Amino acid sequence: VSWAYVQVAVPVPLDGHFTYRLPQGAGVGRGFRVRVPFGPRKLIGVVTSGPHPAPPEGSPATIREVIEVLDDAPAVTEAPLALAEFVSDYYLAPPGECVGLLLPPRMTGEAAARGRELRPRVEEIAHPTPPGEDPGRLGARMAAALAWLDAHGPAALSELREAAGVSREVVRRLEAKGLLTIEAREIPRDPFHGRIEAPDAAPELMAEQRAAVTTLTASLGRFEGFLLRGVTGSGKTEVYLAIIEAALARGESALVLVPEIALTPQLAARFRARLGERVAVQHSGLDPSARHEQWLRIRRGELSVVVGARSAVFAPMQRLGVIVIDEEHEASFKQETSPRYHARDLALVRGRLESVPVILGSATPSCESWANAARGKLTLLSLTGRVQERPMPEVEVVDLRTTPCADPERLFSEPLVVALREVVDSGRQAILFLNRRGFASFLLCHACGETVECGACSVTYTWHQRRRRLVCHLCDQTRARPERCPSCGEPALHDMGSGTEQVEERLAQLLPEARVARMDRDTTRGRALERLLHAFRRHELDVLIGTQMVAKGHDFPNVTLVGVLLAELGLGFPDFRAAERTFQLLTQIAGRAGRADHPGRVLIQTYTPEHYAIRRAVGHDALAFLSTEVGLRDARGFPPATHLALFRATGQDRDRVARAAHALEGALLTAAAPWAEGVRVFPAQPAPIERINYRWRYQILVRGGQRSALHRVLAATRPLWSGGRLEAGVRVALDVDPHSFL
DNA sequence: AGCACGCCGACT
DNA sequence: GTCGGCGTGCTC
């Protein structure tokens, strides 16, 4: 008897593949799902190699047998599987966890493991059969049913029974007589809640757009990466739509990645209006059965355009033709839980794997993409004009150091109040932006100088006036506001650091006639976001106050004033991307102002008007910003000049965490030694946020001039940390190409 | 991640 | 006397 062996990626956070023996006669290969015994459990894994005549090298002595083969064709196709394997290798993440990204939870999770497959929802449609011969005499009920069906044509069974007032039995007899046929049709679980977009035709493109489309169309059928740099309002979306239509015309499909699609229902609507029912929309807010349904339909090729958030980069596309990443600079493309992949980078990998062009679009490209364009790894396409010749908004800086303010907290400069009043009086709308939610970001005791800190985290509580609670923004714990300072007992606690709630309250005092609403994480639970957006668009509100949520891709045609209250707020972050993020955010928010017949005005209030991120945003000069920023990164040894990896160790016992982190640092230093200056291990140190949720946090930064050298050092120490634990009570995680340093 | 095994406190 | 707390170890 000869056995066959396969290697299986099992959905557990463990390194390595697992070898299983196949039952006699079972035919499987890469991409098939199998149910396997795993310790005391039974899990669903995906075959990644085999069948082999003998256990592959590295297999243990005891090998268990596959319980069941679940597919008769690969559930996972080759390209996504290869992409998952790339993720496992590049991010040094467990293979099973990476392969798990490819399947909807229903096909790999517990329900599936217990053998319950998702049964498609079906609708039964009754079709009248043309009377071939004399139907004979029919009872009143059957006759009525037939008459109704003849008059109305094919209809859902439930509708027929309702309308003709007949029972299930009557219909069954009609079917038996061959007078009607019943077709079972799958009902797509509709993530659009039945909304149908009015069809929309492509507008005439401007010369620059046409040139971009021509270049992109010529690249179909092979891999090439593009950076499409287009100022706000330059019509990037029309370029995406045109190249997607070109791919569809070749019988190919298209993958569109967008940041936080849940926040931009408009974009999805636009794609559906142009491309119709073949558009799938994917994001984490979708209910699991709808997701599963869509996954199956994409896999079958019924849905040929996928618009989705970062996880959609793994979508099971049939005959992929093009990949688009909109707002490629957005941080949300980076996943902050394991596997910590970056969807934009993976899109480029996938494009190479499947030989299709990849288009990165942005008004404010990331330094990484900009550098890649400079190195010739990406082809730069520029859109410099705005559609309908909309002028760029006029951006002015208000120097808070010298400008009088209308309120004691200095939230509103006098010029801003004047501008707001003017806008409201003239029937226009305004947006105010402050990237800090809550009422006050901390309470300060004027007697002893202490602040009120969360007991579980090393941050101050934020005062939320509306909820009348102190809230920790890291662990969501809340507490009552103390009457007296917890440290010294004096009744001297004062609100410090204004947030959006306070802006709302203050504005109501300054402009009592204005209708004001606030949009931040606290006011947009559930469907509230869409309601707010609608109300603002219908002009039931004059001023919308918000955090960065208000900056994201919404189109408000009547907004002619944008006010940024504290532009430098993001610059204080201990993060080498702080300036880049600030520049991008300011540019994006400024783009909300203005319309065809009115240029719009942007007032940027700041205490640091001379900072280059602010100056370049004011001047609409992304190229100058990028050149300064990339130069600084070079000089300071940060990406894109180098490559980073960040280890983070956490645990409840501070000393143990510190000790474990230092031990890991030692191992990394040893591994890096052969690379001399090529790889640098920075000393283990407490994270900027030292404690979250009772867990102390230490981190180790590793930097490599070459990606390959860095990767080898990390891989060399992998056995030490890949279990996710350094020692008892100390967890560790690795973040390759980290975006968050907190 | 689960899940079992194992070794110490308050309960039917 | 047991139920159950979560620390530790293992999973082809």
mmCIF file of C-alpha atoms in Angstrom, chain A residues 119-421:
data_model
loop_
_atom_site.group_PDB
_atom_site.id
_atom_site.type_symbol
_atom_site.label_atom_id
_atom_site.label_comp_id
_atom_site.label_asym_id
_atom_site.label_seq_id
_atom_site.Cartn_x
_atom_site.Cartn_y
_atom_site.Cartn_z
ATOM 1 C CA ARG A 119 -26.721 26.905 1.958
ATOM 2 C CA PRO A 120 -27.484 29.521 -0.634
ATOM 3 C CA ARG A 121 -30.760 31.294 -0.154
ATOM 4 C CA VAL A 122 -33.035 30.321 -3.000
ATOM 5 C CA GLU A 123 -36.142 31.791 -4.443
ATOM 6 C CA GLU A 124 -38.561 29.599 -6.351
ATOM 7 C CA ILE A 125 -39.847 31.116 -9.557
ATOM 8 C CA ALA A 126 -42.955 29.716 -11.249
ATOM 9 C CA HIS A 127 -42.975 29.789 -15.045
ATOM 10 C CA PRO A 128 -46.156 29.168 -16.968
ATOM 11 C CA THR A 129 -45.794 26.309 -19.473
ATOM 12 C CA PRO A 130 -47.293 27.008 -22.871
ATOM 13 C CA PRO A 131 -50.313 24.696 -23.125
ATOM 14 C CA GLY A 132 -49.043 21.852 -25.321
ATOM 15 C CA GLU A 133 -52.251 19.871 -25.195
ATOM 16 C CA ASP A 134 -55.557 20.289 -23.538
ATOM 17 C CA PRO A 135 -54.939 20.607 -19.849
ATOM 18 C CA GLY A 136 -58.204 18.891 -19.124
ATOM 19 C CA ARG A 137 -60.625 20.181 -16.581
ATOM 20 C CA LEU A 138 -59.085 22.073 -13.747
ATOM 21 C CA GLY A 139 -60.438 22.959 -10.383
ATOM 22 C CA ALA A 140 -61.230 26.553 -9.621
ATOM 23 C CA ARG A 141 -58.048 27.096 -7.651
ATOM 24 C CA MET A 142 -55.695 25.642 -10.197
ATOM 25 C CA ALA A 143 -57.416 27.592 -12.946
ATOM 26 C CA ALA A 144 -57.115 30.807 -10.986
ATOM 27 C CA ALA A 145 -53.452 30.233 -10.372
ATOM 28 C CA LEU A 146 -52.770 29.534 -14.037
ATOM 29 C CA ALA A 147 -54.766 32.540 -15.152
ATOM 30 C CA TRP A 148 -52.823 34.811 -12.829
ATOM 31 C CA LEU A 149 -49.533 33.378 -13.994
ATOM 32 C CA ASP A 150 -50.466 33.795 -17.668
ATOM 33 C CA ALA A 151 -51.351 37.392 -17.014
ATOM 34 C CA HIS A 152 -48.249 38.255 -14.981
ATOM 35 C CA GLY A 153 -45.557 36.046 -16.436
ATOM 36 C CA PRO A 154 -42.939 34.273 -14.311
ATOM 37 C CA ALA A 155 -43.203 35.164 -10.682
ATOM 38 C CA ALA A 156 -41.918 34.110 -7.320
ATOM 39 C CA LEU A 157 -43.827 31.201 -5.903
ATOM 40 C CA SER A 158 -44.679 33.130 -2.785
ATOM 41 C CA GLU A 159 -46.055 35.951 -4.859
ATOM 42 C CA LEU A 160 -48.190 33.581 -6.924
ATOM 43 C CA ARG A 161 -49.651 31.916 -3.881
ATOM 44 C CA GLU A 162 -50.368 35.233 -2.279
ATOM 45 C CA ALA A 163 -51.983 36.789 -5.362
ATOM 46 C CA ALA A 164 -54.020 33.804 -6.488
ATOM 47 C CA GLY A 165 -54.847 32.702 -2.975
ATOM 48 C CA VAL A 166 -53.771 29.130 -3.495
ATOM 49 C CA SER A 167 -51.977 26.670 -1.317
ATOM 50 C CA ARG A 168 -48.673 24.990 -1.856
ATOM 51 C CA GLU A 169 -50.493 21.776 -2.781
ATOM 52 C CA VAL A 170 -52.288 23.415 -5.741
ATOM 53 C CA VAL A 171 -48.981 24.585 -7.159
ATOM 54 C CA ARG A 172 -47.463 21.155 -6.691
ATOM 55 C CA ARG A 173 -50.279 19.546 -8.662
ATOM 56 C CA LEU A 174 -49.949 22.072 -11.463
ATOM 57 C CA GLU A 175 -46.283 21.263 -11.632
ATOM 58 C CA ALA A 176 -47.073 17.539 -11.707
ATOM 59 C CA LYS A 177 -49.438 18.120 -14.639
ATOM 60 C CA GLY A 178 -46.629 20.002 -16.402
ATOM 61 C CA LEU A 179 -48.610 23.215 -16.533
ATOM 62 C CA LEU A 180 -45.969 25.199 -14.777
ATOM 63 C CA THR A 181 -42.323 24.743 -13.991
ATOM 64 C CA ILE A 182 -40.554 25.822 -10.869
ATOM 65 C CA GLU A 183 -37.058 27.155 -11.087
ATOM 66 C CA ALA A 184 -34.956 27.512 -7.993
ATOM 67 C CA ARG A 185 -32.897 30.662 -8.273
ATOM 68 C CA GLU A 186 -30.223 31.754 -5.863
ATOM 69 C CA ILE A 187 -30.969 35.039 -4.159
ATOM 70 C CA PRO A 188 -27.847 37.078 -3.802
ATOM 71 C CA ARG A 189 -27.542 38.386 -0.292
ATOM 72 C CA ASP A 190 -27.593 41.982 -1.207
ATOM 73 C CA PRO A 191 -25.092 44.174 0.586
ATOM 74 C CA PHE A 192 -26.694 47.201 -1.034
ATOM 75 C CA HIS A 193 -30.043 46.708 0.694
ATOM 76 C CA GLY A 194 -31.838 46.735 -2.628
ATOM 77 C CA ARG A 195 -30.621 50.199 -3.573
ATOM 78 C CA ILE A 196 -30.209 50.525 -7.297
ATOM 79 C CA GLU A 197 -28.066 53.303 -8.623
ATOM 80 C CA ALA A 198 -29.295 55.324 -11.566
ATOM 81 C CA PRO A 199 -27.057 54.388 -14.480
ATOM 82 C CA ASP A 200 -24.435 56.936 -15.252
ATOM 83 C CA ALA A 201 -22.512 57.512 -18.462
ATOM 84 C CA ALA A 202 -18.831 58.335 -18.690
ATOM 85 C CA PRO A 203 -18.146 62.049 -19.069
ATOM 86 C CA GLU A 204 -15.821 63.450 -21.681
ATOM 87 C CA LEU A 205 -12.294 63.125 -20.337
ATOM 88 C CA MET A 206 -9.793 65.945 -20.278
ATOM 89 C CA ALA A 207 -6.580 65.631 -22.261
ATOM 90 C CA GLU A 208 -4.475 64.609 -19.257
ATOM 91 C CA GLN A 209 -7.002 61.986 -18.240
ATOM 92 C CA ARG A 210 -7.129 60.622 -21.769
ATOM 93 C CA ALA A 211 -3.347 60.414 -21.915
ATOM 94 C CA ALA A 212 -3.251 58.514 -18.622
ATOM 95 C CA VAL A 213 -5.944 56.112 -19.801
ATOM 96 C CA THR A 214 -4.059 55.484 -23.049
ATOM 97 C CA THR A 215 -0.858 54.626 -21.184
ATOM 98 C CA LEU A 216 -2.697 52.420 -18.725
ATOM 99 C CA THR A 217 -4.664 50.604 -21.406
ATOM 100 C CA ALA A 218 -1.454 49.795 -23.236
ATOM 101 C CA SER A 219 -0.149 48.092 -20.096
ATOM 102 C CA LEU A 220 -3.052 45.648 -19.773
ATOM 103 C CA GLY A 221 -1.860 42.076 -19.947
ATOM 104 C CA ARG A 222 1.478 42.620 -18.212
ATOM 105 C CA PHE A 223 2.759 43.844 -14.867
ATOM 106 C CA GLU A 224 3.567 47.479 -14.456
ATOM 107 C CA GLY A 225 3.187 49.682 -11.409
ATOM 108 C CA PHE A 226 1.867 53.224 -11.843
ATOM 109 C CA LEU A 227 1.662 56.168 -9.532
ATOM 110 C CA LEU A 228 -1.259 58.341 -10.592
ATOM 111 C CA ARG A 229 -0.699 61.727 -8.970
ATOM 112 C CA GLY A 230 -3.750 63.896 -9.323
ATOM 113 C CA VAL A 231 -4.747 66.934 -7.297
ATOM 114 C CA THR A 232 -8.097 66.819 -5.513
ATOM 115 C CA GLY A 233 -10.848 67.166 -8.073
ATOM 116 C CA SER A 234 -8.652 66.186 -11.016
ATOM 117 C CA GLY A 235 -10.839 63.229 -11.885
ATOM 118 C CA LYS A 236 -8.773 60.222 -10.811
ATOM 119 C CA THR A 237 -11.907 58.149 -10.363
ATOM 120 C CA GLU A 238 -12.819 58.637 -14.020
ATOM 121 C CA VAL A 239 -9.405 57.328 -14.989
ATOM 122 C CA TYR A 240 -9.944 54.273 -12.780
ATOM 123 C CA LEU A 241 -13.362 53.689 -14.336
ATOM 124 C CA ALA A 242 -11.976 53.969 -17.852
ATOM 125 C CA ILE A 243 -9.164 51.484 -17.320
ATOM 126 C CA ILE A 244 -11.540 49.124 -15.533
ATOM 127 C CA GLU A 245 -13.944 49.295 -18.465
ATOM 128 C CA ALA A 246 -11.037 48.540 -20.785
ATOM 129 C CA ALA A 247 -10.120 45.488 -18.705
ATOM 130 C CA LEU A 248 -13.740 44.335 -18.607
ATOM 131 C CA ALA A 249 -13.910 44.676 -22.373
ATOM 132 C CA ARG A 250 -11.047 42.178 -22.556
ATOM 133 C CA GLY A 251 -13.080 39.764 -20.483
ATOM 134 C CA GLU A 252 -10.995 40.496 -17.394
ATOM 135 C CA SER A 253 -11.887 41.576 -13.899
ATOM 136 C CA ALA A 254 -10.782 44.478 -11.718
ATOM 137 C CA LEU A 255 -9.817 44.882 -8.100
ATOM 138 C CA VAL A 256 -10.199 48.300 -6.477
ATOM 139 C CA LEU A 257 -8.841 48.909 -3.001
ATOM 140 C CA VAL A 258 -10.083 51.920 -1.108
ATOM 141 C CA PRO A 259 -9.384 53.048 2.456
ATOM 142 C CA GLU A 260 -12.244 52.608 4.904
ATOM 143 C CA ILE A 261 -14.999 52.036 2.403
ATOM 144 C CA ALA A 262 -17.567 52.146 5.181
ATOM 145 C CA LEU A 263 -16.889 55.879 5.423
ATOM 146 C CA THR A 264 -17.329 56.527 1.725
ATOM 147 C CA PRO A 265 -20.575 54.951 0.533
ATOM 148 C CA GLN A 266 -20.513 57.502 -2.280
ATOM 149 C CA LEU A 267 -17.576 55.909 -4.037
ATOM 150 C CA ALA A 268 -19.155 52.470 -4.071
ATOM 151 C CA ALA A 269 -22.359 54.028 -5.407
ATOM 152 C CA ARG A 270 -20.423 55.689 -8.190
ATOM 153 C CA PHE A 271 -18.845 52.420 -9.270
ATOM 154 C CA ARG A 272 -22.208 50.699 -9.293
ATOM 155 C CA ALA A 273 -23.824 53.514 -11.228
ATOM 156 C CA ARG A 274 -21.235 53.146 -13.957
ATOM 157 C CA LEU A 275 -20.466 49.440 -13.931
ATOM 158 C CA GLY A 276 -23.748 48.016 -12.714
ATOM 159 C CA GLU A 277 -24.548 44.805 -10.909
ATOM 160 C CA ARG A 278 -21.192 43.155 -11.424
ATOM 161 C CA VAL A 279 -19.672 45.330 -8.712
ATOM 162 C CA ALA A 280 -19.028 43.675 -5.370
ATOM 163 C CA VAL A 281 -18.375 45.786 -2.323
ATOM 164 C CA GLN A 282 -16.363 44.297 0.498
ATOM 165 C CA HIS A 283 -15.583 45.628 3.914
ATOM 166 C CA SER A 284 -15.599 44.447 7.478
ATOM 167 C CA GLY A 285 -19.005 45.949 8.175
ATOM 168 C CA LEU A 286 -20.660 43.459 5.835
ATOM 169 C CA ASP A 287 -22.550 40.654 7.518
ATOM 170 C CA PRO A 288 -20.748 37.313 7.247
ATOM 171 C CA SER A 289 -23.295 35.589 5.061
ATOM 172 C CA ALA A 290 -23.304 38.474 2.586
ATOM 173 C CA ARG A 291 -19.526 38.289 2.535
ATOM 174 C CA HIS A 292 -19.563 34.599 1.909
ATOM 175 C CA GLU A 293 -22.121 34.973 -0.845
ATOM 176 C CA GLN A 294 -20.033 37.634 -2.531
ATOM 177 C CA TRP A 295 -16.902 35.558 -2.174
ATOM 178 C CA LEU A 296 -18.576 32.676 -4.003
ATOM 179 C CA ARG A 297 -19.863 34.935 -6.749
ATOM 180 C CA ILE A 298 -16.476 36.572 -7.236
ATOM 181 C CA ARG A 299 -14.872 33.131 -7.339
ATOM 182 C CA ARG A 300 -17.361 32.064 -10.036
ATOM 183 C CA GLY A 301 -16.661 35.196 -12.037
ATOM 184 C CA GLU A 302 -20.179 36.592 -11.684
ATOM 185 C CA LEU A 303 -18.881 39.677 -9.953
ATOM 186 C CA SER A 304 -16.030 41.047 -11.982
ATOM 187 C CA VAL A 305 -15.333 44.288 -10.151
ATOM 188 C CA VAL A 306 -14.475 44.215 -6.468
ATOM 189 C CA VAL A 307 -14.374 47.458 -4.525
ATOM 190 C CA GLY A 308 -13.070 46.737 -1.088
ATOM 191 C CA ALA A 309 -10.956 47.644 1.886
ATOM 192 C CA ARG A 310 -7.487 46.191 2.432
ATOM 193 C CA SER A 311 -8.562 42.563 2.898
ATOM 194 C CA ALA A 312 -10.016 42.586 -0.616
ATOM 195 C CA VAL A 313 -6.456 42.338 -1.941
ATOM 196 C CA PHE A 314 -6.935 38.587 -1.372
ATOM 197 C CA ALA A 315 -10.233 38.397 -3.294
ATOM 198 C CA PRO A 316 -10.629 35.273 -5.451
ATOM 199 C CA MET A 317 -10.682 37.148 -8.746
ATOM 200 C CA GLN A 318 -11.217 35.274 -11.987
ATOM 201 C CA ARG A 319 -9.007 36.450 -14.852
ATOM 202 C CA LEU A 320 -7.739 39.504 -13.044
ATOM 203 C CA GLY A 321 -7.012 42.390 -15.406
ATOM 204 C CA VAL A 322 -6.091 45.415 -13.308
ATOM 205 C CA ILE A 323 -5.639 46.514 -9.691
ATOM 206 C CA VAL A 324 -6.375 50.043 -8.476
ATOM 207 C CA ILE A 325 -5.413 51.412 -5.071
ATOM 208 C CA ASP A 326 -7.186 54.656 -4.390
ATOM 209 C CA GLU A 327 -5.636 57.056 -1.860
ATOM 210 C CA GLU A 328 -2.587 54.836 -1.754
ATOM 211 C CA HIS A 329 -0.997 56.935 1.008
ATOM 212 C CA GLU A 330 -3.722 56.091 3.527
ATOM 213 C CA ALA A 331 -2.558 54.432 6.714
ATOM 214 C CA SER A 332 -5.596 52.150 6.828
ATOM 215 C CA PHE A 333 -4.077 49.925 4.154
ATOM 216 C CA LYS A 334 -1.732 48.686 6.824
ATOM 217 C CA GLN A 335 -3.278 45.977 8.972
ATOM 218 C CA GLU A 336 -2.470 46.507 12.640
ATOM 219 C CA THR A 337 -3.089 42.926 13.756
ATOM 220 C CA SER A 338 -1.231 39.827 12.664
ATOM 221 C CA PRO A 339 -0.516 39.286 9.829
ATOM 222 C CA ARG A 340 0.467 42.936 9.643
ATOM 223 C CA TYR A 341 0.425 43.319 5.899
ATOM 224 C CA HIS A 342 0.209 46.469 3.791
ATOM 225 C CA ALA A 343 -2.461 46.079 1.105
ATOM 226 C CA ARG A 344 -0.825 48.573 -1.244
ATOM 227 C CA ASP A 345 2.460 46.702 -1.200
ATOM 228 C CA LEU A 346 0.654 43.396 -1.627
ATOM 229 C CA ALA A 347 -1.312 44.787 -4.552
ATOM 230 C CA LEU A 348 1.996 45.330 -6.308
ATOM 231 C CA VAL A 349 3.079 41.790 -5.470
ATOM 232 C CA ARG A 350 -0.210 40.422 -6.747
ATOM 233 C CA GLY A 351 0.034 42.471 -9.915
ATOM 234 C CA ARG A 352 3.424 40.911 -10.575
ATOM 235 C CA LEU A 353 2.126 37.415 -9.801
ATOM 236 C CA GLU A 354 -0.805 37.780 -12.169
ATOM 237 C CA SER A 355 0.878 39.964 -14.786
ATOM 238 C CA VAL A 356 -1.505 42.872 -14.538
ATOM 239 C CA PRO A 357 -0.988 46.613 -14.127
ATOM 240 C CA VAL A 358 -1.330 48.145 -10.662
ATOM 241 C CA ILE A 359 -2.375 51.764 -10.311
ATOM 242 C CA LEU A 360 -1.661 53.679 -7.114
ATOM 243 C CA GLY A 361 -3.661 56.870 -7.016
ATOM 244 C CA SER A 362 -3.295 59.834 -4.686
ATOM 245 C CA ALA A 363 -3.281 63.604 -4.493
ATOM 246 C CA THR A 364 -0.622 63.323 -1.810
ATOM 247 C CA PRO A 365 1.518 60.257 -2.566
ATOM 248 C CA SER A 366 3.301 58.472 0.223
ATOM 249 C CA CYS A 367 7.044 59.010 0.430
ATOM 250 C CA GLU A 368 7.502 55.305 -0.314
ATOM 251 C CA SER A 369 5.613 55.472 -3.593
ATOM 252 C CA TRP A 370 7.203 58.755 -4.497
ATOM 253 C CA ALA A 371 10.645 57.271 -3.999
ATOM 254 C CA ASN A 372 9.641 54.212 -6.013
ATOM 255 C CA ALA A 373 8.582 56.459 -8.852
ATOM 256 C CA ALA A 374 11.916 58.280 -8.649
ATOM 257 C CA ARG A 375 13.744 54.934 -8.785
ATOM 258 C CA GLY A 376 11.765 53.900 -11.833
ATOM 259 C CA LYS A 377 9.899 51.135 -10.027
ATOM 260 C CA LEU A 378 6.627 52.957 -10.630
ATOM 261 C CA THR A 379 5.649 54.895 -13.724
ATOM 262 C CA LEU A 380 4.473 58.375 -12.798
ATOM 263 C CA LEU A 381 1.269 59.712 -14.354
ATOM 264 C CA SER A 382 0.152 63.221 -13.422
ATOM 265 C CA LEU A 383 -3.181 64.980 -13.469
ATOM 266 C CA THR A 384 -2.547 68.635 -12.776
ATOM 267 C CA GLY A 385 -5.803 70.230 -13.914
ATOM 268 C CA ARG A 386 -9.154 70.152 -12.167
ATOM 269 C CA VAL A 387 -12.348 69.112 -13.894
ATOM 270 C CA GLN A 388 -14.756 71.920 -14.739
ATOM 271 C CA GLU A 389 -11.791 74.190 -14.230
ATOM 272 C CA ARG A 390 -12.562 74.468 -10.575
ATOM 273 C CA PRO A 391 -9.999 76.795 -9.056
ATOM 274 C CA MET A 392 -7.984 75.550 -6.104
ATOM 275 C CA PRO A 393 -9.321 76.924 -2.822
ATOM 276 C CA GLU A 394 -7.585 79.891 -1.348
ATOM 277 C CA VAL A 395 -5.676 78.715 1.709
ATOM 278 C CA GLU A 396 -4.699 81.160 4.430
ATOM 279 C CA VAL A 397 -2.713 80.638 7.592
ATOM 280 C CA VAL A 398 -3.905 82.162 10.822
ATOM 281 C CA ASP A 399 -0.997 82.563 13.227
ATOM 282 C CA LEU A 400 -2.535 81.872 16.605
ATOM 283 C CA ARG A 401 0.449 83.444 18.367
ATOM 284 C CA THR A 402 -0.478 86.888 17.085
ATOM 285 C CA THR A 403 -4.138 86.758 16.050
ATOM 286 C CA PRO A 404 -6.836 87.756 18.525
ATOM 287 C CA CYS A 405 -9.340 85.066 19.386
ATOM 288 C CA ALA A 406 -13.024 85.154 20.147
ATOM 289 C CA ASP A 407 -12.948 82.676 23.019
ATOM 290 C CA PRO A 408 -10.759 82.116 26.082
ATOM 291 C CA GLU A 409 -9.611 78.654 24.926
ATOM 292 C CA ARG A 410 -8.366 80.250 21.701
ATOM 293 C CA LEU A 411 -10.215 77.719 19.557
ATOM 294 C CA PHE A 412 -11.693 80.368 17.260
ATOM 295 C CA SER A 413 -9.604 83.183 15.872
ATOM 296 C CA GLU A 414 -11.518 86.318 15.030
ATOM 297 C CA PRO A 415 -10.960 85.943 11.263
ATOM 298 C CA LEU A 416 -12.432 82.447 11.464
ATOM 299 C CA VAL A 417 -15.528 83.647 13.303
ATOM 300 C CA VAL A 418 -16.015 86.430 10.755
ATOM 301 C CA ALA A 419 -15.662 83.970 7.886
ATOM 302 C CA LEU A 420 -18.059 81.504 9.503
ATOM 303 C CA ARG A 421 -20.677 84.148 10.064
#
